[in-house]
Amino acid sequence: MSAVAARVPAIVAHGGAGAHPTEGRDELRRGMQAAVAAGFAVLSAGGRALDAVEATVRVLEDHPRFNAGRGSVLTSDGTIEMDASIMEGDRLECGAVASVRCIANPVTLARRVLESGRHVLLVGEGAQAFARTVGVPECDPASLITEAQRKRSEALHRATPGTVGAVALDRHGTVAAATSTGGMWGKLPGRVGDSALIGAGTYADSTLGAVSCTGDGEATIRVVLARRALDYLKEADDPGYAAKVAVDLLVDEGRGGGGLILLDWRGRVGWSHSTPLMPVAWMSPAHEAPELAF
Ligand code: GLY
C-alpha cells in the first residue's frame, strides 16, 4: 500500500462515438453493463486499475456489436487490422499495438508490451511475432469478422465507429486507461489511428486522471486529444468541463468528430461527444449496478 490515502475505486467505459443504432440498443446496454461490471469486480477485490481497464476492454472486444476485437470493421481490402493501447498513471508505463490481424484481444497484447518495458508500440508482423514470444494466443482472423460486418453498408460503418475504451481509479490512487479498435471503415491497409497512440487516444497520469478517446482518429491525432484533455483538467479542475473543451478542440482544430471519457485522480467522472451517441457506463461503490448514460 502506498502512502496515498485509500481512494474510492471507480471505472468508466465507452462504446464508441457515432450515430444512434437503428436496432439492438438493449444489446449495447447489456454489453456496456457487463464490461464495467467485469472491471469493477477487479477494483472491488482490491485489484489494480490496469487490470480493471484490461478486463473491461476485453469484454467489449469479445462483444460482436463493438468495433474492436470480434466485430472490427473491415479495411478497403476486406481484412481487419486492429489497434489498442493501455497506460498506467503512476510511472507513465504504457504499451500499444497497431495493425494486428490475428489477435482476439489486442488490449492484452498491448498490456504485454507495457510489461516488457522495452518498447511502447509494436506493429503488424512484429507485434504478431511478439505475441508468440509472450504466449498471447493467435486466432484465425476470419473468426473476428462477423456476418453483420460483412453485410453492413459503408454509411452505417461511418456512423457507428464503436471503438471501445475504459478508465479506472483503484484504491491505491493509481489511474489507468485503455482503448481498442478496428479503426475506421474502409481504411487503407496499414493505416494506424489514435487508439494505438499514447497521448492521442489514451493517456493516464495518476496526478491528474485518465482518458480514453473515440471518433475520427486522424482528427484526434492532430490535437493529441487525450493528453490535451488532462491539460484542461489541470487548468480547470472540472472533469466535465475539461472533456467538453477537449471535444470542442477536436471539432474546431482537429476538424473531426468524436468523444472521450475522463476520470480524475479523485474519482470524478467527465465525458463529452460531438456525435449523436456515445455509450457510456460507469460504476463505483455508490452503485449497486452499472450506471448508463445512453
Ligand atoms: N478512433 C479510432 C480510429 O480512428 O481508429
Coordinates of C-alpha atoms and ligand atoms in Angstrom, one line a residue:
M1 CA 0.0 0.0 0.0
S2 CA 1.4 3.4 -1.0
A3 CA 1.4 6.5 1.3
V4 CA -1.6 7.8 -0.7
A5 CA -4.8 7.7 1.3
A6 CA -7.1 4.9 0.1
R7 CA -9.3 6.1 -2.7
V8 CA -12.9 5.1 -3.6
P9 CA -12.4 3.0 -6.8
A10 CA -14.3 3.8 -9.9
I11 CA -14.4 2.7 -13.6
V12 CA -15.9 4.3 -16.7
A13 CA -16.2 2.7 -20.2
H14 CA -17.3 3.9 -23.6
G15 CA -18.5 2.0 -26.6
G16 CA -17.6 4.5 -29.3
A17 CA -18.9 7.8 -30.7
G18 CA -21.3 7.5 -33.5
A19 CA -25.0 7.5 -34.5
H20 CA -27.9 6.1 -32.7
P21 CA -28.3 2.5 -33.6
T22 CA -31.4 1.6 -35.6
E23 CA -31.7 -1.6 -33.7
G24 CA -30.2 -3.6 -30.8
R25 CA -30.0 -0.7 -28.2
D26 CA -30.7 -3.1 -25.4
E27 CA -27.9 -5.4 -26.6
L28 CA -25.5 -2.4 -26.5
R29 CA -26.7 -1.5 -23.0
R30 CA -26.2 -5.1 -21.7
G31 CA -22.7 -5.2 -23.3
M32 CA -21.7 -2.0 -21.6
Q33 CA -23.0 -3.1 -18.3
A34 CA -21.2 -6.4 -18.5
A35 CA -18.0 -4.6 -19.4
V36 CA -17.9 -2.2 -16.5
A37 CA -19.1 -4.9 -14.1
A38 CA -16.1 -7.0 -15.1
G39 CA -13.7 -4.1 -14.4
F40 CA -15.4 -3.1 -11.2
A41 CA -15.1 -6.7 -9.9
V42 CA -11.4 -6.3 -10.2
L43 CA -11.4 -3.0 -8.3
S44 CA -13.7 -4.1 -5.6
A45 CA -11.5 -7.1 -4.9
G46 CA -8.6 -4.6 -4.3
G47 CA -7.1 -5.1 -7.8
R48 CA -5.2 -2.7 -9.9
A49 CA -6.7 -0.1 -12.2
L50 CA -4.6 -1.5 -15.0
D51 CA -6.2 -5.0 -14.6
A52 CA -9.6 -3.4 -14.4
V53 CA -9.4 -1.4 -17.7
E54 CA -8.0 -4.5 -19.4
A55 CA -10.8 -6.7 -18.1
T56 CA -13.4 -4.1 -19.2
V57 CA -12.0 -3.7 -22.7
R58 CA -11.6 -7.5 -23.2
V59 CA -15.4 -7.9 -22.6
L60 CA -16.1 -5.2 -25.3
E61 CA -13.6 -6.8 -27.7
D62 CA -15.4 -10.1 -27.3
H63 CA -18.8 -8.5 -28.0
P64 CA -19.6 -8.5 -31.7
R65 CA -21.6 -5.2 -31.6
F66 CA -18.5 -3.1 -30.9
N67 CA -15.7 -2.2 -33.3
A68 CA -12.9 -3.9 -31.5
G69 CA -11.6 -7.5 -31.5
R70 CA -14.5 -9.6 -32.8
G71 CA -16.8 -7.3 -34.8
S72 CA -14.0 -5.0 -36.0
V73 CA -14.7 -3.1 -39.2
L74 CA -13.1 -4.0 -42.5
T75 CA -10.3 -2.3 -44.4
S76 CA -10.6 -1.5 -48.1
D77 CA -9.2 -5.0 -48.7
G78 CA -11.9 -6.7 -46.7
T79 CA -9.4 -7.6 -43.9
I80 CA -9.3 -6.4 -40.3
E81 CA -6.4 -4.5 -38.7
M82 CA -6.8 -3.6 -35.0
D83 CA -5.1 -1.1 -32.8
A84 CA -5.0 -0.9 -29.0
S85 CA -3.2 0.8 -26.2
I86 CA -3.0 0.8 -22.4
M87 CA -1.4 3.0 -19.8
E88 CA -0.9 3.2 -16.0
G89 CA -0.6 6.6 -14.5
D90 CA 1.9 6.1 -11.6
R91 CA 5.1 5.7 -13.7
L92 CA 3.6 6.5 -17.1
E93 CA 4.1 2.9 -18.2
C94 CA 2.4 2.2 -21.5
G95 CA 2.1 -0.3 -24.3
A96 CA 0.4 -0.4 -27.6
V97 CA -0.1 -2.5 -30.8
A98 CA -1.2 -1.5 -34.2
S99 CA -2.4 -3.2 -37.4
V100 CA -2.7 -6.6 -35.7
R101 CA -4.8 -9.2 -37.6
C102 CA -4.8 -12.5 -35.6
I103 CA -5.3 -11.4 -32.0
A104 CA -8.8 -11.7 -30.4
N105 CA -7.9 -9.3 -27.5
P106 CA -5.4 -6.7 -28.7
V107 CA -5.6 -4.9 -25.4
T108 CA -4.0 -7.9 -23.7
L109 CA -1.2 -7.8 -26.3
A110 CA -0.7 -4.1 -25.6
R111 CA -0.5 -4.9 -21.9
R112 CA 2.3 -7.4 -22.6
V113 CA 4.2 -4.7 -24.5
L114 CA 3.8 -2.5 -21.4
E115 CA 5.0 -5.3 -19.1
S116 CA 8.0 -5.9 -21.4
G117 CA 9.2 -2.4 -20.6
R118 CA 11.4 -2.3 -23.7
H119 CA 9.2 -0.7 -26.3
V120 CA 5.9 1.2 -26.3
L121 CA 4.4 0.4 -29.7
L122 CA 4.7 -2.7 -31.9
V123 CA 3.0 -3.0 -35.2
G124 CA 1.9 -5.7 -37.8
E125 CA 4.1 -8.8 -38.2
G126 CA 6.4 -7.6 -35.4
A127 CA 3.5 -7.4 -33.0
Q128 CA 2.3 -10.8 -34.1
A129 CA 5.8 -12.3 -33.5
F130 CA 5.9 -10.7 -30.1
A131 CA 2.5 -12.3 -29.3
R132 CA 4.0 -15.7 -29.9
T133 CA 7.0 -15.0 -27.6
V134 CA 4.8 -13.9 -24.7
G135 CA 2.1 -16.5 -25.1
V136 CA -0.8 -14.4 -26.3
P137 CA -2.8 -16.7 -28.5
E138 CA -3.2 -16.0 -32.2
C139 CA -6.5 -16.7 -33.9
D140 CA -7.9 -17.1 -37.4
P141 CA -8.7 -13.5 -38.5
A142 CA -11.9 -14.8 -40.2
S143 CA -13.2 -15.7 -36.7
L144 CA -13.2 -12.0 -35.8
I145 CA -15.2 -10.9 -38.8
T146 CA -18.9 -11.1 -38.1
E147 CA -21.6 -11.7 -40.7
A148 CA -23.1 -8.4 -39.8
Q149 CA -19.8 -6.6 -40.5
R150 CA -19.6 -8.2 -43.9
K151 CA -23.1 -7.1 -44.8
R152 CA -23.2 -3.6 -43.3
S153 CA -23.1 -0.6 -45.5
E154 CA -20.4 2.0 -45.6
A155 CA -22.9 4.5 -44.3
L156 CA -23.6 2.5 -41.2
H157 CA -19.9 1.9 -40.5
R158 CA -19.1 5.6 -40.8
A159 CA -21.9 6.4 -38.4
T160 CA -21.1 3.8 -35.8
P161 CA -17.3 3.6 -35.2
G162 CA -17.7 1.8 -31.9
T163 CA -14.2 2.0 -30.7
V164 CA -14.1 0.9 -27.0
G165 CA -12.2 2.2 -24.0
A166 CA -12.1 2.3 -20.2
V167 CA -10.6 4.4 -17.5
A168 CA -10.3 3.4 -13.8
L169 CA -9.1 4.5 -10.4
D170 CA -8.1 1.9 -7.9
R171 CA -7.9 2.0 -4.1
H172 CA -4.2 2.9 -4.2
G173 CA -4.8 6.1 -6.1
T174 CA -3.5 4.7 -9.4
V175 CA -5.3 5.6 -12.6
A176 CA -5.2 3.6 -15.9
A177 CA -6.7 3.9 -19.3
A178 CA -7.1 1.5 -22.3
T179 CA -8.6 1.8 -25.8
S180 CA -9.1 -0.8 -28.5
T181 CA -10.5 -0.5 -32.1
G182 CA -10.8 -2.0 -35.5
G183 CA -10.3 1.6 -36.8
M184 CA -12.3 3.4 -39.5
W185 CA -14.4 1.5 -42.0
G186 CA -12.7 1.1 -45.4
K187 CA -9.3 2.4 -44.1
L188 CA -6.3 1.7 -46.2
P189 CA -4.3 -1.3 -45.1
G190 CA -1.5 -0.1 -42.8
R191 CA -3.4 2.9 -41.6
V192 CA -3.0 3.4 -37.8
G193 CA -5.4 5.5 -35.8
D194 CA -5.3 7.3 -32.4
S195 CA -6.2 4.2 -30.4
A196 CA -2.7 2.9 -30.8
L197 CA -1.1 6.2 -29.9
I198 CA -0.3 7.2 -26.3
G199 CA -1.3 10.8 -25.8
A200 CA -3.8 10.8 -28.7
G201 CA -6.3 8.0 -28.0
T202 CA -5.2 7.0 -24.5
Y203 CA -3.4 8.7 -21.5
A204 CA -3.1 8.2 -17.8
D205 CA -1.3 10.2 -15.1
S206 CA -2.1 9.5 -11.5
T207 CA -1.5 13.1 -10.5
L208 CA -4.3 14.2 -12.9
G209 CA -6.5 11.4 -14.3
A210 CA -7.1 9.0 -17.2
V211 CA -8.6 9.5 -20.6
S212 CA -9.8 7.2 -23.5
C213 CA -10.9 8.7 -26.8
T214 CA -13.1 7.6 -29.7
G215 CA -14.0 9.1 -33.1
D216 CA -12.1 10.3 -36.1
G217 CA -8.6 9.0 -35.5
E218 CA -6.9 11.5 -37.8
A219 CA -8.5 14.5 -36.0
T220 CA -7.7 13.0 -32.6
I221 CA -4.1 12.6 -33.5
R222 CA -3.9 16.2 -34.8
V223 CA -4.8 17.6 -31.5
V224 CA -3.2 14.9 -29.2
L225 CA -6.6 14.7 -27.6
A226 CA -6.2 12.5 -24.5
R227 CA -3.2 14.4 -23.2
R228 CA -4.8 17.8 -24.0
A229 CA -7.9 16.8 -22.1
L230 CA -5.8 16.3 -19.0
D231 CA -4.1 19.7 -19.5
Y232 CA -7.6 21.2 -19.5
L233 CA -8.4 19.3 -16.3
K234 CA -5.3 20.7 -14.7
E235 CA -6.3 24.2 -15.6
A236 CA -10.0 24.0 -14.6
D237 CA -10.2 21.1 -12.0
D238 CA -13.5 20.1 -13.5
P239 CA -13.7 16.8 -15.4
G240 CA -16.9 17.6 -17.2
Y241 CA -15.7 21.0 -18.4
A242 CA -12.3 19.5 -19.4
A243 CA -14.0 16.8 -21.5
K244 CA -16.2 19.3 -23.2
V245 CA -13.4 21.8 -24.1
A246 CA -11.3 18.9 -25.4
V247 CA -14.1 17.7 -27.7
D248 CA -14.5 21.3 -28.9
L249 CA -10.8 21.3 -29.7
L250 CA -11.3 18.0 -31.6
V251 CA -14.0 19.6 -33.7
D252 CA -12.6 23.1 -34.2
E253 CA -8.9 22.4 -34.6
G254 CA -8.8 18.6 -35.3
R255 CA -11.6 19.0 -37.9
G256 CA -13.3 15.8 -36.9
G257 CA -15.9 14.3 -34.5
G258 CA -15.8 12.0 -31.6
G259 CA -15.8 11.9 -27.9
L260 CA -13.9 10.9 -24.7
I261 CA -14.3 9.7 -21.2
L262 CA -12.2 11.1 -18.3
L263 CA -11.8 10.0 -14.7
D264 CA -9.8 12.3 -12.4
W265 CA -7.5 11.3 -9.6
R266 CA -10.3 11.9 -7.1
G267 CA -12.7 9.6 -9.0
R268 CA -14.8 12.3 -10.5
V269 CA -16.2 11.4 -14.0
G270 CA -16.4 13.5 -17.1
W271 CA -17.4 12.7 -20.7
S272 CA -18.4 14.6 -23.9
H273 CA -19.0 13.8 -27.5
S274 CA -19.8 15.7 -30.7
T275 CA -21.7 12.7 -32.2
P276 CA -25.4 11.9 -31.6
L277 CA -24.4 8.9 -29.4
M278 CA -21.5 7.7 -27.2
P279 CA -22.5 4.8 -25.0
V280 CA -21.0 5.4 -21.5
A281 CA -21.3 3.2 -18.4
W282 CA -19.7 3.6 -15.0
M283 CA -19.6 2.0 -11.6
S284 CA -18.3 2.8 -8.1
P285 CA -19.2 1.5 -4.6
A286 CA -22.0 4.0 -4.6
H287 CA -23.8 2.0 -7.3
E288 CA -25.3 -1.5 -6.9
A289 CA -25.3 -1.9 -10.6
P290 CA -23.6 -0.2 -13.5
E291 CA -25.0 3.2 -14.4
L292 CA -25.7 4.0 -18.1
A293 CA -25.7 7.3 -19.9
F294 CA -27.5 6.3 -23.1
Ligands
GLY1 N1 -10.7 6.3 -33.1 C1 -10.4 5.1 -33.8 C2 -9.7 5.2 -35.1 O1 -9.8 6.3 -35.7 O2 -9.1 4.3 -35.5

